[in-house]
Amino acid sequence: MSKRYEFLIGRRYLRSNRGNRFVSFISTISMLGIAIGVAVLIVVLSVMNGFEQEVRGRILSLTSHASISAFGSGLPDWEGTAAKIGEHPDVVASAPYIEAQALLISGSKSSGAMITGVLADYERKVTSITEKMASGSFDELKAGSYGIVLGSELAKELGVSLGDRVIVVTSQRNTTPVGVMPRHRGFKVVGIFNAAMYEFDRNMAYVNMEDAARLYRMGDQVTGVRLKLTDMFLAPQLVRELALSLGGGYYIDDWTRKHANFFRSIQLTKSAMFLILLLVVAVAAFNIVSTLVMVVKDKRADIAILRTIGASPRGILKIFITQGTTIGFIGTVAGVALGVLISVNLETLIHALEAVLGMHFLDAKVYYISDLPATVQWPDVIKISLTTFLLCSLSTLYPAWRAARTQPAQALRHD
């Protein structure tokens, strides 16, 4: 019964009474402050998670999980290398490639690009480039046809469309009767892809691997072999094991290295935002201190009466801890519900706001993506909830301790 009365009195002090509604009002404000802080923290971390997953997915749709290439001019006997690699149970597929920089020219327009020579049947096993085609077909990259697939932004920069021709100029030189000329070749645009990432759409172009080998005088060699793995997070250690199993002497790369700075910056930003916004939650949580101090001052007579009829200091302590933790619990639960609700519907809300304001918040040239995805990760929600509730609980200790020290005689002297 004694445990129940402490809970009932603590909960009752949350509600207004005829004598003083202000205490109930500031309790409500404390709950709202905690709820808003928790909601903002959940939304921000969800946006960071969504941004990371979206960008990672788009990057891996055009690049492989890992790659193995030889030092020097190229990798000979790629078929034998791919066959040995394919024996590993964690390797799903492999594909050869030739990669080099080039200058693309169309009429009076020109632009630098990364030329990637691929075999269409192999490439679709390790990337999703064939699913990103806006027009044309990736299967048109046939040996000897000298076709080229351009990114949408690159095609726009060159002012070309399907059927047009572009000149691919390499850094290699040909000696001709009129002097030394850069090695070049005309290619027909047979496809345009749209990866929805400006970096790739603006800088990448695909050709058939045999055509690339002729253009860059690679012969039977390739730059390397790209891999698709059962688990992309195993790429750093798995590609090292594969290179060692081949006898060593290979250059290895994986998606975590190729875009390491980008993903590290996202993680650093996420951690920094968590700590900064946690200060907002902490301020809201410590508002409970002022709320409880005012409640203790307002209820001095009640405390004195409880003490005179037998309530112990520990019982008084539990009453005000119950009140403070209830404020923190309600605020945290409301904040979690609000944060998750906003995060799940964030893209719809952003599009509606853009329509109302007539502006676009995200420029793909700057932010890689044009939408604002949000992914709620429950470990983050649990961490935020527990941290907030812990701060709220700690903020109740001092006012509750002061209430427990109230002397009945002194409290009733002026009443």
mmCIF file of C-alpha atoms in Angstrom:
data_model
loop_
_atom_site.group_PDB
_atom_site.id
_atom_site.type_symbol
_atom_site.label_atom_id
_atom_site.label_comp_id
_atom_site.label_asym_id
_atom_site.label_seq_id
_atom_site.Cartn_x
_atom_site.Cartn_y
_atom_site.Cartn_z
ATOM 1 C CA MET A 1 0.000 0.000 0.000
ATOM 2 C CA SER A 2 2.879 2.357 0.810
ATOM 3 C CA LYS A 3 4.373 1.864 -2.665
ATOM 4 C CA ARG A 4 1.017 2.582 -4.257
ATOM 5 C CA TYR A 5 0.362 5.840 -2.393
ATOM 6 C CA GLU A 6 3.739 7.244 -3.493
ATOM 7 C CA PHE A 7 2.898 6.546 -7.118
ATOM 8 C CA LEU A 8 -0.649 7.924 -6.839
ATOM 9 C CA ILE A 9 0.449 11.167 -5.155
ATOM 10 C CA GLY A 10 3.308 11.684 -7.612
ATOM 11 C CA ARG A 11 0.948 11.185 -10.552
ATOM 12 C CA ARG A 12 -1.678 13.474 -8.980
ATOM 13 C CA TYR A 13 0.816 16.315 -8.725
ATOM 14 C CA LEU A 14 1.070 16.280 -12.538
ATOM 15 C CA ARG A 15 -2.535 17.397 -12.875
ATOM 16 C CA SER A 16 -3.777 20.896 -12.241
ATOM 17 C CA ASN A 17 -5.869 21.816 -9.288
ATOM 18 C CA ARG A 18 -7.966 24.783 -8.421
ATOM 19 C CA GLY A 19 -5.231 26.380 -6.360
ATOM 20 C CA ASN A 20 -2.400 26.439 -8.866
ATOM 21 C CA ARG A 21 -2.686 25.547 -12.530
ATOM 22 C CA PHE A 22 0.687 27.067 -13.360
ATOM 23 C CA VAL A 23 2.623 24.071 -11.996
ATOM 24 C CA SER A 24 0.629 21.744 -14.250
ATOM 25 C CA PHE A 25 1.245 24.073 -17.166
ATOM 26 C CA ILE A 26 5.038 24.047 -16.796
ATOM 27 C CA SER A 27 4.944 20.252 -16.394
ATOM 28 C CA THR A 28 3.206 20.086 -19.768
ATOM 29 C CA ILE A 29 5.808 22.441 -21.250
ATOM 30 C CA SER A 30 8.569 20.177 -19.934
ATOM 31 C CA MET A 31 6.937 17.161 -21.602
ATOM 32 C CA LEU A 32 6.592 19.057 -24.884
ATOM 33 C CA GLY A 33 10.232 20.172 -24.752
ATOM 34 C CA ILE A 34 11.418 16.599 -24.253
ATOM 35 C CA ALA A 35 9.083 15.301 -26.981
ATOM 36 C CA ILE A 36 10.259 17.887 -29.513
ATOM 37 C CA GLY A 37 13.931 17.279 -28.689
ATOM 38 C CA VAL A 38 13.572 13.506 -29.041
ATOM 39 C CA ALA A 39 11.570 13.866 -32.275
ATOM 40 C CA VAL A 40 14.145 16.200 -33.838
ATOM 41 C CA LEU A 41 16.984 13.857 -32.886
ATOM 42 C CA ILE A 42 15.199 10.837 -34.394
ATOM 43 C CA VAL A 43 14.366 12.697 -37.607
ATOM 44 C CA VAL A 44 17.913 13.995 -38.086
ATOM 45 C CA LEU A 45 19.529 10.593 -37.502
ATOM 46 C CA SER A 46 16.926 8.939 -39.739
ATOM 47 C CA VAL A 47 17.760 11.387 -42.520
ATOM 48 C CA MET A 48 21.477 10.670 -42.086
ATOM 49 C CA ASN A 49 20.804 6.918 -42.195
ATOM 50 C CA GLY A 50 18.561 7.257 -45.242
ATOM 51 C CA PHE A 51 21.069 9.460 -47.032
ATOM 52 C CA GLU A 52 23.877 6.987 -46.385
ATOM 53 C CA GLN A 53 21.847 3.970 -47.531
ATOM 54 C CA GLU A 54 20.518 5.749 -50.606
ATOM 55 C CA VAL A 55 23.918 6.957 -51.742
ATOM 56 C CA ARG A 56 25.536 3.608 -50.961
ATOM 57 C CA GLY A 57 22.872 1.794 -52.959
ATOM 58 C CA ARG A 58 23.285 4.109 -55.940
ATOM 59 C CA ILE A 59 27.064 3.891 -55.817
ATOM 60 C CA LEU A 60 26.987 0.091 -55.680
ATOM 61 C CA SER A 61 24.490 -0.046 -58.527
ATOM 62 C CA LEU A 62 27.236 1.243 -60.837
ATOM 63 C CA THR A 63 30.358 0.001 -59.121
ATOM 64 C CA SER A 64 31.249 -3.408 -57.814
ATOM 65 C CA HIS A 65 31.730 -4.527 -54.230
ATOM 66 C CA ALA A 66 35.453 -5.072 -54.894
ATOM 67 C CA SER A 67 37.994 -5.271 -57.692
ATOM 68 C CA ILE A 68 41.336 -6.973 -58.329
ATOM 69 C CA SER A 69 43.778 -5.543 -60.858
ATOM 70 C CA ALA A 70 47.414 -6.079 -61.742
ATOM 71 C CA PHE A 71 50.259 -3.651 -61.242
ATOM 72 C CA GLY A 72 51.591 -2.267 -64.481
ATOM 73 C CA SER A 73 49.944 -2.286 -67.874
ATOM 74 C CA GLY A 74 47.147 -4.758 -67.289
ATOM 75 C CA LEU A 75 45.878 -8.112 -66.124
ATOM 76 C CA PRO A 76 46.554 -10.998 -68.540
ATOM 77 C CA ASP A 77 44.403 -14.138 -68.676
ATOM 78 C CA TRP A 78 41.432 -12.566 -66.926
ATOM 79 C CA GLU A 79 39.321 -15.657 -67.625
ATOM 80 C CA GLY A 80 41.670 -17.860 -65.612
ATOM 81 C CA THR A 81 41.768 -15.295 -62.805
ATOM 82 C CA ALA A 82 37.963 -15.012 -62.770
ATOM 83 C CA ALA A 83 37.626 -18.808 -62.690
ATOM 84 C CA LYS A 84 39.899 -19.084 -59.631
ATOM 85 C CA ILE A 85 38.086 -16.262 -57.883
ATOM 86 C CA GLY A 86 34.709 -17.817 -58.672
ATOM 87 C CA GLU A 87 35.639 -20.915 -56.660
ATOM 88 C CA HIS A 88 35.286 -18.917 -53.448
ATOM 89 C CA PRO A 89 31.822 -19.486 -51.892
ATOM 90 C CA ASP A 90 31.360 -15.777 -51.043
ATOM 91 C CA VAL A 91 31.899 -14.617 -54.639
ATOM 92 C CA VAL A 92 28.605 -14.306 -56.500
ATOM 93 C CA ALA A 93 29.948 -13.124 -59.854
ATOM 94 C CA SER A 94 32.935 -11.467 -61.531
ATOM 95 C CA ALA A 95 33.359 -9.306 -64.621
ATOM 96 C CA PRO A 96 36.409 -7.983 -66.515
ATOM 97 C CA TYR A 97 36.787 -4.296 -67.262
ATOM 98 C CA ILE A 98 39.057 -1.744 -68.886
ATOM 99 C CA GLU A 99 39.056 1.721 -67.380
ATOM 100 C CA ALA A 100 40.776 4.882 -68.589
ATOM 101 C CA GLN A 101 40.297 8.638 -68.877
ATOM 102 C CA ALA A 102 39.335 10.199 -72.190
ATOM 103 C CA LEU A 103 38.106 13.396 -73.795
ATOM 104 C CA LEU A 104 34.717 13.222 -75.525
ATOM 105 C CA ILE A 105 34.019 15.646 -78.359
ATOM 106 C CA SER A 106 30.775 16.355 -80.170
ATOM 107 C CA GLY A 107 30.815 19.292 -82.558
ATOM 108 C CA SER A 108 32.045 22.335 -80.635
ATOM 109 C CA LYS A 109 31.398 20.751 -77.224
ATOM 110 C CA SER A 110 33.783 18.587 -75.245
ATOM 111 C CA SER A 111 34.002 16.995 -71.841
ATOM 112 C CA GLY A 112 36.287 14.692 -69.907
ATOM 113 C CA ALA A 113 34.933 11.300 -68.871
ATOM 114 C CA MET A 114 35.892 7.935 -67.452
ATOM 115 C CA ILE A 115 35.627 5.332 -70.195
ATOM 116 C CA THR A 116 34.833 1.831 -68.940
ATOM 117 C CA GLY A 117 35.116 -1.109 -71.308
ATOM 118 C CA VAL A 118 32.795 -3.970 -70.288
ATOM 119 C CA LEU A 119 31.151 -7.135 -71.544
ATOM 120 C CA ALA A 120 27.402 -6.620 -71.189
ATOM 121 C CA ASP A 121 26.612 -10.216 -70.200
ATOM 122 C CA TYR A 122 29.225 -10.156 -67.423
ATOM 123 C CA GLU A 123 28.584 -6.585 -66.281
ATOM 124 C CA ARG A 124 24.919 -7.112 -65.465
ATOM 125 C CA LYS A 125 25.971 -9.803 -62.977
ATOM 126 C CA VAL A 126 28.044 -7.424 -60.831
ATOM 127 C CA THR A 127 26.261 -4.064 -61.243
ATOM 128 C CA SER A 128 22.767 -2.761 -61.981
ATOM 129 C CA ILE A 129 23.753 -0.477 -64.851
ATOM 130 C CA THR A 130 21.406 -2.274 -67.265
ATOM 131 C CA GLU A 131 18.476 -1.308 -64.995
ATOM 132 C CA LYS A 132 19.426 2.389 -65.133
ATOM 133 C CA MET A 133 18.947 2.864 -68.876
ATOM 134 C CA ALA A 134 16.873 5.936 -69.718
ATOM 135 C CA SER A 135 16.978 5.225 -73.450
ATOM 136 C CA GLY A 136 18.630 2.759 -75.774
ATOM 137 C CA SER A 137 19.993 -0.605 -74.696
ATOM 138 C CA PHE A 138 23.152 -1.690 -72.920
ATOM 139 C CA ASP A 139 23.183 -4.841 -75.064
ATOM 140 C CA GLU A 140 24.022 -2.699 -78.106
ATOM 141 C CA LEU A 141 27.624 -2.568 -76.881
ATOM 142 C CA LYS A 142 28.823 -5.228 -79.322
ATOM 143 C CA ALA A 143 32.413 -5.885 -80.303
ATOM 144 C CA GLY A 144 33.424 -3.996 -83.443
ATOM 145 C CA SER A 145 30.310 -1.795 -83.489
ATOM 146 C CA TYR A 146 31.985 1.010 -81.513
ATOM 147 C CA GLY A 147 28.895 1.935 -79.590
ATOM 148 C CA ILE A 148 28.952 4.011 -76.408
ATOM 149 C CA VAL A 149 26.540 4.441 -73.486
ATOM 150 C CA LEU A 150 26.672 7.860 -71.809
ATOM 151 C CA GLY A 151 25.445 9.195 -68.511
ATOM 152 C CA SER A 152 22.436 11.486 -68.845
ATOM 153 C CA GLU A 153 24.267 14.590 -67.619
ATOM 154 C CA LEU A 154 27.268 13.838 -69.831
ATOM 155 C CA ALA A 155 24.995 13.442 -72.863
ATOM 156 C CA LYS A 156 23.333 16.747 -71.985
ATOM 157 C CA GLU A 157 26.716 18.435 -71.670
ATOM 158 C CA LEU A 158 27.768 17.150 -75.095
ATOM 159 C CA GLY A 159 24.351 17.876 -76.604
ATOM 160 C CA VAL A 160 23.923 14.379 -78.032
ATOM 161 C CA SER A 161 21.137 11.797 -78.108
ATOM 162 C CA LEU A 162 20.652 8.275 -79.442
ATOM 163 C CA GLY A 163 22.240 7.759 -82.847
ATOM 164 C CA ASP A 164 24.621 10.729 -82.600
ATOM 165 C CA ARG A 165 28.376 10.280 -82.808
ATOM 166 C CA VAL A 166 31.045 11.388 -80.378
ATOM 167 C CA ILE A 167 34.815 11.365 -80.758
ATOM 168 C CA VAL A 168 36.721 9.650 -77.963
ATOM 169 C CA VAL A 169 40.231 11.110 -77.668
ATOM 170 C CA THR A 170 42.825 9.295 -75.529
ATOM 171 C CA SER A 171 46.143 10.429 -74.083
ATOM 172 C CA GLN A 172 48.009 8.012 -76.371
ATOM 173 C CA ARG A 173 49.640 9.254 -79.554
ATOM 174 C CA ASN A 174 49.702 8.127 -83.185
ATOM 175 C CA THR A 175 52.495 9.089 -85.549
ATOM 176 C CA THR A 176 51.052 10.260 -88.869
ATOM 177 C CA PRO A 177 52.480 11.934 -92.005
ATOM 178 C CA VAL A 178 51.291 15.272 -90.631
ATOM 179 C CA GLY A 179 52.866 14.731 -87.204
ATOM 180 C CA VAL A 180 52.018 13.227 -83.842
ATOM 181 C CA MET A 181 48.277 13.135 -83.234
ATOM 182 C CA PRO A 182 46.279 11.978 -80.210
ATOM 183 C CA ARG A 183 44.731 8.570 -80.680
ATOM 184 C CA HIS A 184 40.983 8.877 -81.218
ATOM 185 C CA ARG A 185 37.972 7.003 -82.514
ATOM 186 C CA GLY A 186 34.373 7.821 -83.401
ATOM 187 C CA PHE A 187 31.650 6.107 -81.339
ATOM 188 C CA LYS A 188 27.911 5.953 -81.886
ATOM 189 C CA VAL A 189 25.639 6.731 -78.928
ATOM 190 C CA VAL A 190 23.574 3.555 -78.411
ATOM 191 C CA GLY A 191 22.271 4.255 -74.908
ATOM 192 C CA ILE A 192 21.911 6.825 -72.142
ATOM 193 C CA PHE A 193 21.690 5.818 -68.483
ATOM 194 C CA ASN A 194 20.385 7.764 -65.511
ATOM 195 C CA ALA A 195 21.745 6.642 -62.134
ATOM 196 C CA ALA A 196 20.147 9.609 -60.312
ATOM 197 C CA MET A 197 23.604 10.517 -59.013
ATOM 198 C CA TYR A 198 25.200 13.517 -60.640
ATOM 199 C CA GLU A 199 28.763 12.284 -60.120
ATOM 200 C CA PHE A 200 28.135 9.161 -62.223
ATOM 201 C CA ASP A 201 25.688 10.636 -64.740
ATOM 202 C CA ARG A 202 28.152 13.433 -65.501
ATOM 203 C CA ASN A 203 31.440 11.543 -65.689
ATOM 204 C CA MET A 204 30.896 7.961 -66.832
ATOM 205 C CA ALA A 205 30.643 6.296 -70.238
ATOM 206 C CA TYR A 206 30.616 2.612 -71.228
ATOM 207 C CA VAL A 207 31.918 0.906 -74.359
ATOM 208 C CA ASN A 208 32.482 -2.715 -75.350
ATOM 209 C CA MET A 209 35.613 -4.130 -73.736
ATOM 210 C CA GLU A 210 37.137 -5.323 -77.041
ATOM 211 C CA ASP A 211 36.595 -1.875 -78.574
ATOM 212 C CA ALA A 212 38.254 -0.302 -75.534
ATOM 213 C CA ALA A 213 41.167 -2.754 -75.828
ATOM 214 C CA ARG A 214 41.729 -1.703 -79.431
ATOM 215 C CA LEU A 215 41.422 1.990 -78.611
ATOM 216 C CA TYR A 216 43.891 1.827 -75.724
ATOM 217 C CA ARG A 217 46.112 -0.876 -77.305
ATOM 218 C CA MET A 218 45.540 -3.286 -74.434
ATOM 219 C CA GLY A 219 45.628 -6.426 -76.566
ATOM 220 C CA ASP A 220 44.290 -9.370 -74.549
ATOM 221 C CA GLN A 221 44.864 -7.615 -71.235
ATOM 222 C CA VAL A 222 42.257 -5.894 -69.057
ATOM 223 C CA THR A 223 42.532 -3.380 -66.229
ATOM 224 C CA GLY A 224 41.123 -5.886 -63.739
ATOM 225 C CA VAL A 225 38.208 -7.989 -62.560
ATOM 226 C CA ARG A 226 35.255 -6.615 -60.614
ATOM 227 C CA LEU A 227 33.464 -8.744 -58.038
ATOM 228 C CA LYS A 228 30.022 -9.082 -56.523
ATOM 229 C CA LEU A 229 30.008 -10.686 -53.076
ATOM 230 C CA THR A 230 27.379 -12.344 -50.918
ATOM 231 C CA ASP A 231 27.938 -9.670 -48.250
ATOM 232 C CA MET A 232 29.292 -6.296 -49.324
ATOM 233 C CA PHE A 233 30.485 -5.562 -45.776
ATOM 234 C CA LEU A 234 32.948 -8.458 -46.099
ATOM 235 C CA ALA A 235 34.608 -6.793 -49.097
ATOM 236 C CA PRO A 236 37.736 -5.341 -47.353
ATOM 237 C CA GLN A 237 38.955 -8.627 -45.872
ATOM 238 C CA LEU A 238 37.561 -10.943 -48.556
ATOM 239 C CA VAL A 239 39.223 -9.210 -51.506
ATOM 240 C CA ARG A 240 42.539 -9.354 -49.633
ATOM 241 C CA GLU A 241 42.130 -13.096 -49.131
ATOM 242 C CA LEU A 242 41.326 -13.572 -52.816
ATOM 243 C CA ALA A 243 44.394 -11.609 -53.932
ATOM 244 C CA LEU A 244 46.633 -13.695 -51.664
ATOM 245 C CA SER A 245 45.073 -16.910 -52.981
ATOM 246 C CA LEU A 246 46.062 -15.824 -56.495
ATOM 247 C CA GLY A 247 49.690 -15.559 -55.407
ATOM 248 C CA GLY A 248 49.856 -11.875 -54.515
ATOM 249 C CA GLY A 249 51.160 -9.021 -56.652
ATOM 250 C CA TYR A 250 47.714 -7.556 -57.269
ATOM 251 C CA TYR A 251 46.188 -4.203 -56.526
ATOM 252 C CA ILE A 252 42.939 -4.573 -54.570
ATOM 253 C CA ASP A 253 40.135 -2.097 -54.078
ATOM 254 C CA ASP A 254 36.650 -2.183 -52.600
ATOM 255 C CA TRP A 255 33.700 0.143 -52.213
ATOM 256 C CA THR A 256 34.690 1.176 -48.673
ATOM 257 C CA ARG A 257 38.087 2.400 -49.883
ATOM 258 C CA LYS A 258 36.920 4.003 -53.080
ATOM 259 C CA HIS A 259 34.439 6.195 -51.217
ATOM 260 C CA ALA A 260 36.025 5.996 -47.764
ATOM 261 C CA ASN A 261 36.180 9.732 -47.108
ATOM 262 C CA PHE A 262 32.565 10.178 -48.094
ATOM 263 C CA PHE A 263 31.209 7.471 -45.806
ATOM 264 C CA ARG A 264 33.524 8.521 -42.967
ATOM 265 C CA SER A 265 32.228 12.070 -43.240
ATOM 266 C CA ILE A 266 28.657 10.786 -42.990
ATOM 267 C CA GLN A 267 29.476 8.797 -39.840
ATOM 268 C CA LEU A 268 31.332 11.747 -38.324
ATOM 269 C CA THR A 269 28.464 14.093 -39.127
ATOM 270 C CA LYS A 270 25.972 11.629 -37.663
ATOM 271 C CA SER A 271 27.936 11.364 -34.406
ATOM 272 C CA ALA A 272 28.379 15.140 -34.196
ATOM 273 C CA MET A 273 24.677 15.776 -34.840
ATOM 274 C CA PHE A 274 23.731 13.234 -32.172
ATOM 275 C CA LEU A 275 25.881 14.973 -29.561
ATOM 276 C CA ILE A 276 24.748 18.481 -30.547
ATOM 277 C CA LEU A 277 21.048 17.662 -30.610
ATOM 278 C CA LEU A 278 21.433 15.664 -27.412
ATOM 279 C CA LEU A 279 22.213 18.995 -25.761
ATOM 280 C CA VAL A 280 18.755 20.200 -26.832
ATOM 281 C CA VAL A 281 17.236 17.111 -25.239
ATOM 282 C CA ALA A 282 19.370 17.676 -22.131
ATOM 283 C CA VAL A 283 18.112 21.248 -21.783
ATOM 284 C CA ALA A 284 14.527 20.006 -22.060
ATOM 285 C CA ALA A 285 15.228 17.219 -19.575
ATOM 286 C CA PHE A 286 16.783 19.552 -17.025
ATOM 287 C CA ASN A 287 13.720 21.778 -17.245
ATOM 288 C CA ILE A 288 12.262 19.078 -15.033
ATOM 289 C CA VAL A 289 14.527 20.430 -12.280
ATOM 290 C CA SER A 290 12.832 23.837 -12.329
ATOM 291 C CA THR A 291 9.426 22.192 -12.618
ATOM 292 C CA LEU A 292 9.973 20.002 -9.584
ATOM 293 C CA VAL A 293 11.529 22.823 -7.574
ATOM 294 C CA MET A 294 8.360 24.857 -8.107
ATOM 295 C CA VAL A 295 6.214 21.828 -7.234
ATOM 296 C CA VAL A 296 8.188 21.234 -4.040
ATOM 297 C CA LYS A 297 7.800 24.867 -3.047
ATOM 298 C CA ASP A 298 4.086 24.783 -3.854
ATOM 299 C CA LYS A 299 3.528 21.519 -1.962
ATOM 300 C CA ARG A 300 5.528 22.263 1.184
ATOM 301 C CA ALA A 301 2.408 22.100 3.320
ATOM 302 C CA ASP A 302 1.359 18.790 1.747
ATOM 303 C CA ILE A 303 4.840 17.386 2.357
ATOM 304 C CA ALA A 304 4.712 18.464 5.974
ATOM 305 C CA ILE A 305 1.306 16.845 6.486
ATOM 306 C CA LEU A 306 2.515 13.604 4.900
ATOM 307 C CA ARG A 307 5.522 13.619 7.168
ATOM 308 C CA THR A 308 3.405 14.179 10.271
ATOM 309 C CA ILE A 309 1.126 11.240 9.486
ATOM 310 C CA GLY A 310 4.066 8.903 9.084
ATOM 311 C CA ALA A 311 5.528 9.290 5.606
ATOM 312 C CA SER A 312 9.284 8.715 5.592
ATOM 313 C CA PRO A 313 11.836 10.924 3.794
ATOM 314 C CA ARG A 314 12.357 8.029 1.376
ATOM 315 C CA GLY A 315 8.630 8.023 0.624
ATOM 316 C CA ILE A 316 8.688 11.765 -0.119
ATOM 317 C CA LEU A 317 11.723 11.179 -2.325
ATOM 318 C CA LYS A 318 9.839 8.500 -4.280
ATOM 319 C CA ILE A 319 6.824 10.782 -4.763
ATOM 320 C CA PHE A 320 8.816 13.452 -6.598
ATOM 321 C CA ILE A 321 11.004 10.975 -8.446
ATOM 322 C CA THR A 322 7.756 9.390 -9.675
ATOM 323 C CA GLN A 323 6.517 12.771 -10.868
ATOM 324 C CA GLY A 324 9.766 13.637 -12.669
ATOM 325 C CA THR A 325 10.232 10.241 -14.294
ATOM 326 C CA THR A 326 6.595 10.269 -15.414
ATOM 327 C CA ILE A 327 7.170 13.612 -17.128
ATOM 328 C CA GLY A 328 10.297 12.175 -18.776
ATOM 329 C CA PHE A 329 8.584 8.930 -19.781
ATOM 330 C CA ILE A 330 5.551 10.628 -21.331
ATOM 331 C CA GLY A 331 7.760 13.161 -23.141
ATOM 332 C CA THR A 332 10.084 10.440 -24.450
ATOM 333 C CA VAL A 333 7.251 8.215 -25.685
ATOM 334 C CA ALA A 334 5.522 11.168 -27.370
ATOM 335 C CA GLY A 335 8.831 12.241 -28.953
ATOM 336 C CA VAL A 336 9.525 8.741 -30.280
ATOM 337 C CA ALA A 337 6.036 8.501 -31.789
ATOM 338 C CA LEU A 338 6.297 11.965 -33.355
ATOM 339 C CA GLY A 339 9.849 11.401 -34.641
ATOM 340 C CA VAL A 340 9.050 8.041 -36.217
ATOM 341 C CA LEU A 341 5.853 9.411 -37.782
ATOM 342 C CA ILE A 342 7.690 12.368 -39.343
ATOM 343 C CA SER A 343 10.606 10.196 -40.508
ATOM 344 C CA VAL A 344 8.345 7.657 -42.229
ATOM 345 C CA ASN A 345 6.466 10.410 -44.088
ATOM 346 C CA LEU A 346 9.379 12.824 -44.547
ATOM 347 C CA GLU A 347 9.664 12.592 -48.336
ATOM 348 C CA THR A 348 5.946 13.303 -48.738
ATOM 349 C CA LEU A 349 6.194 16.259 -46.361
ATOM 350 C CA ILE A 350 9.253 17.647 -48.171
ATOM 351 C CA HIS A 351 7.590 17.360 -51.587
ATOM 352 C CA ALA A 352 4.482 19.109 -50.274
ATOM 353 C CA LEU A 353 6.606 21.895 -48.789
ATOM 354 C CA GLU A 354 8.544 22.278 -52.041
ATOM 355 C CA ALA A 355 5.267 22.547 -53.951
ATOM 356 C CA VAL A 356 3.989 25.225 -51.593
ATOM 357 C CA LEU A 357 7.208 27.267 -51.611
ATOM 358 C CA GLY A 358 7.971 26.660 -55.285
ATOM 359 C CA MET A 359 11.593 25.697 -54.681
ATOM 360 C CA HIS A 360 13.784 22.590 -54.630
ATOM 361 C CA PHE A 361 15.735 21.952 -51.441
ATOM 362 C CA LEU A 362 18.268 19.396 -52.718
ATOM 363 C CA ASP A 363 20.452 20.006 -55.759
ATOM 364 C CA ALA A 364 21.786 16.702 -57.134
ATOM 365 C CA LYS A 365 24.968 18.471 -58.254
ATOM 366 C CA VAL A 366 25.789 19.260 -54.624
ATOM 367 C CA TYR A 367 24.095 16.555 -52.541
ATOM 368 C CA TYR A 368 24.443 13.532 -54.917
ATOM 369 C CA ILE A 369 20.677 12.885 -54.615
ATOM 370 C CA SER A 370 17.568 14.935 -55.348
ATOM 371 C CA ASP A 371 15.270 13.462 -52.665
ATOM 372 C CA LEU A 372 15.546 13.395 -48.886
ATOM 373 C CA PRO A 373 15.168 9.758 -47.779
ATOM 374 C CA ALA A 374 14.798 8.814 -44.125
ATOM 375 C CA THR A 375 15.395 5.378 -42.643
ATOM 376 C CA VAL A 376 14.396 4.713 -39.048
ATOM 377 C CA GLN A 377 16.922 2.420 -37.379
ATOM 378 C CA TRP A 378 15.527 1.045 -34.152
ATOM 379 C CA PRO A 379 18.910 0.784 -32.402
ATOM 380 C CA ASP A 380 19.173 4.575 -32.791
ATOM 381 C CA VAL A 381 15.634 5.036 -31.476
ATOM 382 C CA ILE A 382 16.366 2.830 -28.466
ATOM 383 C CA LYS A 383 19.633 4.666 -27.767
ATOM 384 C CA ILE A 384 17.894 8.048 -27.947
ATOM 385 C CA SER A 385 15.024 6.889 -25.735
ATOM 386 C CA LEU A 386 17.239 5.387 -23.044
ATOM 387 C CA THR A 387 19.589 8.380 -23.018
ATOM 388 C CA THR A 388 16.690 10.834 -22.733
ATOM 389 C CA PHE A 389 14.970 8.871 -19.987
ATOM 390 C CA LEU A 390 18.257 8.608 -18.087
ATOM 391 C CA LEU A 391 18.763 12.378 -18.278
ATOM 392 C CA CYS A 392 15.186 12.952 -17.107
ATOM 393 C CA SER A 393 15.652 10.543 -14.209
ATOM 394 C CA LEU A 394 18.888 12.215 -13.133
ATOM 395 C CA SER A 395 17.258 15.637 -13.224
ATOM 396 C CA THR A 396 14.659 14.521 -10.663
ATOM 397 C CA LEU A 397 17.165 13.585 -7.967
ATOM 398 C CA TYR A 398 18.061 17.024 -6.599
ATOM 399 C CA PRO A 399 14.495 18.419 -6.269
ATOM 400 C CA ALA A 400 13.288 15.124 -4.786
ATOM 401 C CA TRP A 401 16.167 15.155 -2.306
ATOM 402 C CA ARG A 402 15.277 18.723 -1.295
ATOM 403 C CA ALA A 403 11.653 17.666 -0.792
ATOM 404 C CA ALA A 404 12.710 14.727 1.370
ATOM 405 C CA ARG A 405 14.682 17.103 3.637
ATOM 406 C CA THR A 406 11.668 19.334 4.280
ATOM 407 C CA GLN A 407 11.079 19.774 8.024
ATOM 408 C CA PRO A 408 7.345 19.593 8.912
ATOM 409 C CA ALA A 409 7.553 22.223 11.701
ATOM 410 C CA GLN A 410 9.256 24.796 9.518
ATOM 411 C CA ALA A 411 6.937 24.108 6.578
ATOM 412 C CA LEU A 412 3.757 24.525 8.701
ATOM 413 C CA ARG A 413 5.017 27.550 10.622
ATOM 414 C CA HIS A 414 3.781 29.991 7.975
ATOM 415 C CA ASP A 415 0.613 28.090 7.000
#
